Amino acid sequence: MVSARSSSEVRMKWFRKFYGQRYLQVMALLGVAWMVIFNYIPMYGIIIAFKDFDIISSISQAPWVGLEHFKAFLEDENLPYVIKNTLGMSLLRLIIGFPLPIIFALFLNEVKSVIFKKSIQTISYLPHFLSWVILGGIMATWLADVGVINKILMGLNLIQEPITYLAEPKYFWTIIVASDIWKELGWSAIIYLAAISSVSPEYYEAATIDGAGRFQKIWNITLPSIKGTISILFILAISGILNSNFDQILVLRNSLNETSSNVIDFYVYQTGLLSARYSYATAVGLIKSVIALILLLGANYVTKKLNNTSLF
Amino acid sequence: MFSTKRQTASDAVFDVVNNVIMLCICFITLYPIWYVIVNAFNDGSDAMRGGIYWWPRQFSLESFRAVFNSSGIMTAMGVTVAKTVVGTVVHVFFTAMVAYAVSRKELIGRQLYMVIGTITMFFGGGLIPYYLLIRDLGLLDSFWVYIIPAMFSFFDLIIFLTFFREIPEALEEAAKIDGANDFRIFWSVIIPSSMPVIATIALFHGVYQWNDYFTGMIYINDTDMQPIQTYLYRVVAQSSSNQMLAAMPSGVAVTVTSQSLKLATMVVTTAPIVFVYPFLQKYFVKGFMLGAIKG
């Protein structure tokens, strides 16, 4: 094709086409420029993980130190508990927090009255719209020495003295997982409810004629039809296992529960911005991003092999 | 006949149990919020005795009066309203504009632009390089730190993109014949026919802007520039009731405590969102689906 025409003719044609869509190109390139600045320049900034960067020098001036910060990370005495907290809370969230919205959606779908169903949905979304700061304030009120939880437990004679929950490391994981479920249960269920609503009613009618009960229908029709949705959300959940809900942790953590509340995300913030160890914190963040990417690709591959659904 | 009847009986039991469970979930969801509300509407020093569970014991609006008279709280509220309005308008139109350009099949470099965007969804520079960027851009302690770094989202672009594909091409063709340029088509054809998706993204981003405290905490030192959520964060997480007491305007009733002022601020901060979201619900459920199918 190209040999048939001269290459300058092709170029002219390209330019003419490009000029014809100049408005579109400006619109698109403004977005690309934004991404270059706010996504790609920080990616370039990762090189300070291999340098000794301090706030006075520029990124290019800082001397190279190779993998020194990564070695320091492996010898970091805080590393074991930071990783333990990150994985511990994520796994708890995965084991308890992942199935609950599915179960909630399945049972909400069985509610017969349309108005009742809609009302429950609207109510269950509500906490999603509260900020973690507000939720932190609510929880501080509930978990205080004179708060409702202590009042109830003391009323039932289960404890004698009020417990300062947020000051004791051993309660922190439970508080995190429970508050996360409280906030996001209804919201996370939306996507499953939408998937369920697209299942053809004929399947249910046929099953009813065959004498299937409610649970049998849920197990044999509803659940298999939302398998694809579950798989995709599971891939995302797995790849996010090193992510903590930073907004949440930051609100509920304090120096007293430090040993069970410090997670990788917070550690990066703490060492980087509070202690100004920029290069070291960037190295820690980079290790996390790379592992997250590997997990995402791995989970995607496994689900693809198992049941033919995948993210990409 | 017999078996159908038994079926109905077990069905009825199931329905009752299921409805009761659902009511319990609603109660667990609403009660903690209700608890804060009734305590905020109760007299501050009386509330310190505790035991207010269902209804205010000594109804009082003093805490709310204190909130609205506190210049610190009102300044922070003003920042929040400004960043939510400006941030949402800019985010929605900028992201929609880029999405529209990318949605057009003849766009040269379309594939490349999509790849550039997709990579950003899976990998990023992390907190420290990002902080350094914001600093080098001179956005520290600037109102624009709330707007510019948040004006675009590739995830939202995908939601727009999915929606734009459904718009009949005939609409654009008609405008093109009339001699409109592509920006004009976007502005007067695409935007007016995309209200459901615009409402969805506006709600998502509006809630983000309203609730975000992190930006104000990290990039803003000037307390006159902090949004209400950052203000509350400093009160709640660092339990600095001193700040709360400092916020208390003079001449306020002595019965207002730092705790009651905090609860009243929480109620005032949250009320706008709680009133708005049920009306936009039908949009965001749809929008959520659009994003989910693709993303």
JSON list of C-alpha atoms in Angstrom, two decimals, chain B residues 95 98-99 102 114 152-162:
[
{"chain": "B", "resi": 95, "resn": "THR", "atom": "CA", "xyz": [-13.08, 13.97, 32.91]},
{"chain": "B", "resi": 98, "resn": "VAL", "atom": "CA", "xyz": [-11.32, 13.71, 27.89]},
{"chain": "B", "resi": 99, "resn": "ALA", "atom": "CA", "xyz": [-13.66, 10.70, 27.87]},
{"chain": "B", "resi": 102, "resn": "VAL", "atom": "CA", "xyz": [-11.27, 9.17, 23.60]},
{"chain": "B", "resi": 114, "resn": "MET", "atom": "CA", "xyz": [-6.02, 4.26, 26.66]},
{"chain": "B", "resi": 152, "resn": "PHE", "atom": "CA", "xyz": [-9.34, 13.73, 36.56]},
{"chain": "B", "resi": 153, "resn": "SER", "atom": "CA", "xyz": [-9.88, 10.05, 37.22]},
{"chain": "B", "resi": 154, "resn": "PHE", "atom": "CA", "xyz": [-9.30, 7.31, 34.67]},
{"chain": "B", "resi": 155, "resn": "PHE", "atom": "CA", "xyz": [-11.80, 5.08, 36.41]},
{"chain": "B", "resi": 156, "resn": "ASP", "atom": "CA", "xyz": [-14.50, 7.75, 35.99]},
{"chain": "B", "resi": 157, "resn": "LEU", "atom": "CA", "xyz": [-13.38, 8.18, 32.40]},
{"chain": "B", "resi": 158, "resn": "ILE", "atom": "CA", "xyz": [-14.27, 4.55, 31.76]},
{"chain": "B", "resi": 159, "resn": "ILE", "atom": "CA", "xyz": [-17.73, 5.05, 33.24]},
{"chain": "B", "resi": 160, "resn": "PHE", "atom": "CA", "xyz": [-18.26, 8.05, 30.95]},
{"chain": "B", "resi": 161, "resn": "LEU", "atom": "CA", "xyz": [-16.87, 6.14, 28.00]},
{"chain": "B", "resi": 162, "resn": "THR", "atom": "CA", "xyz": [-19.32, 3.28, 28.47]}
]
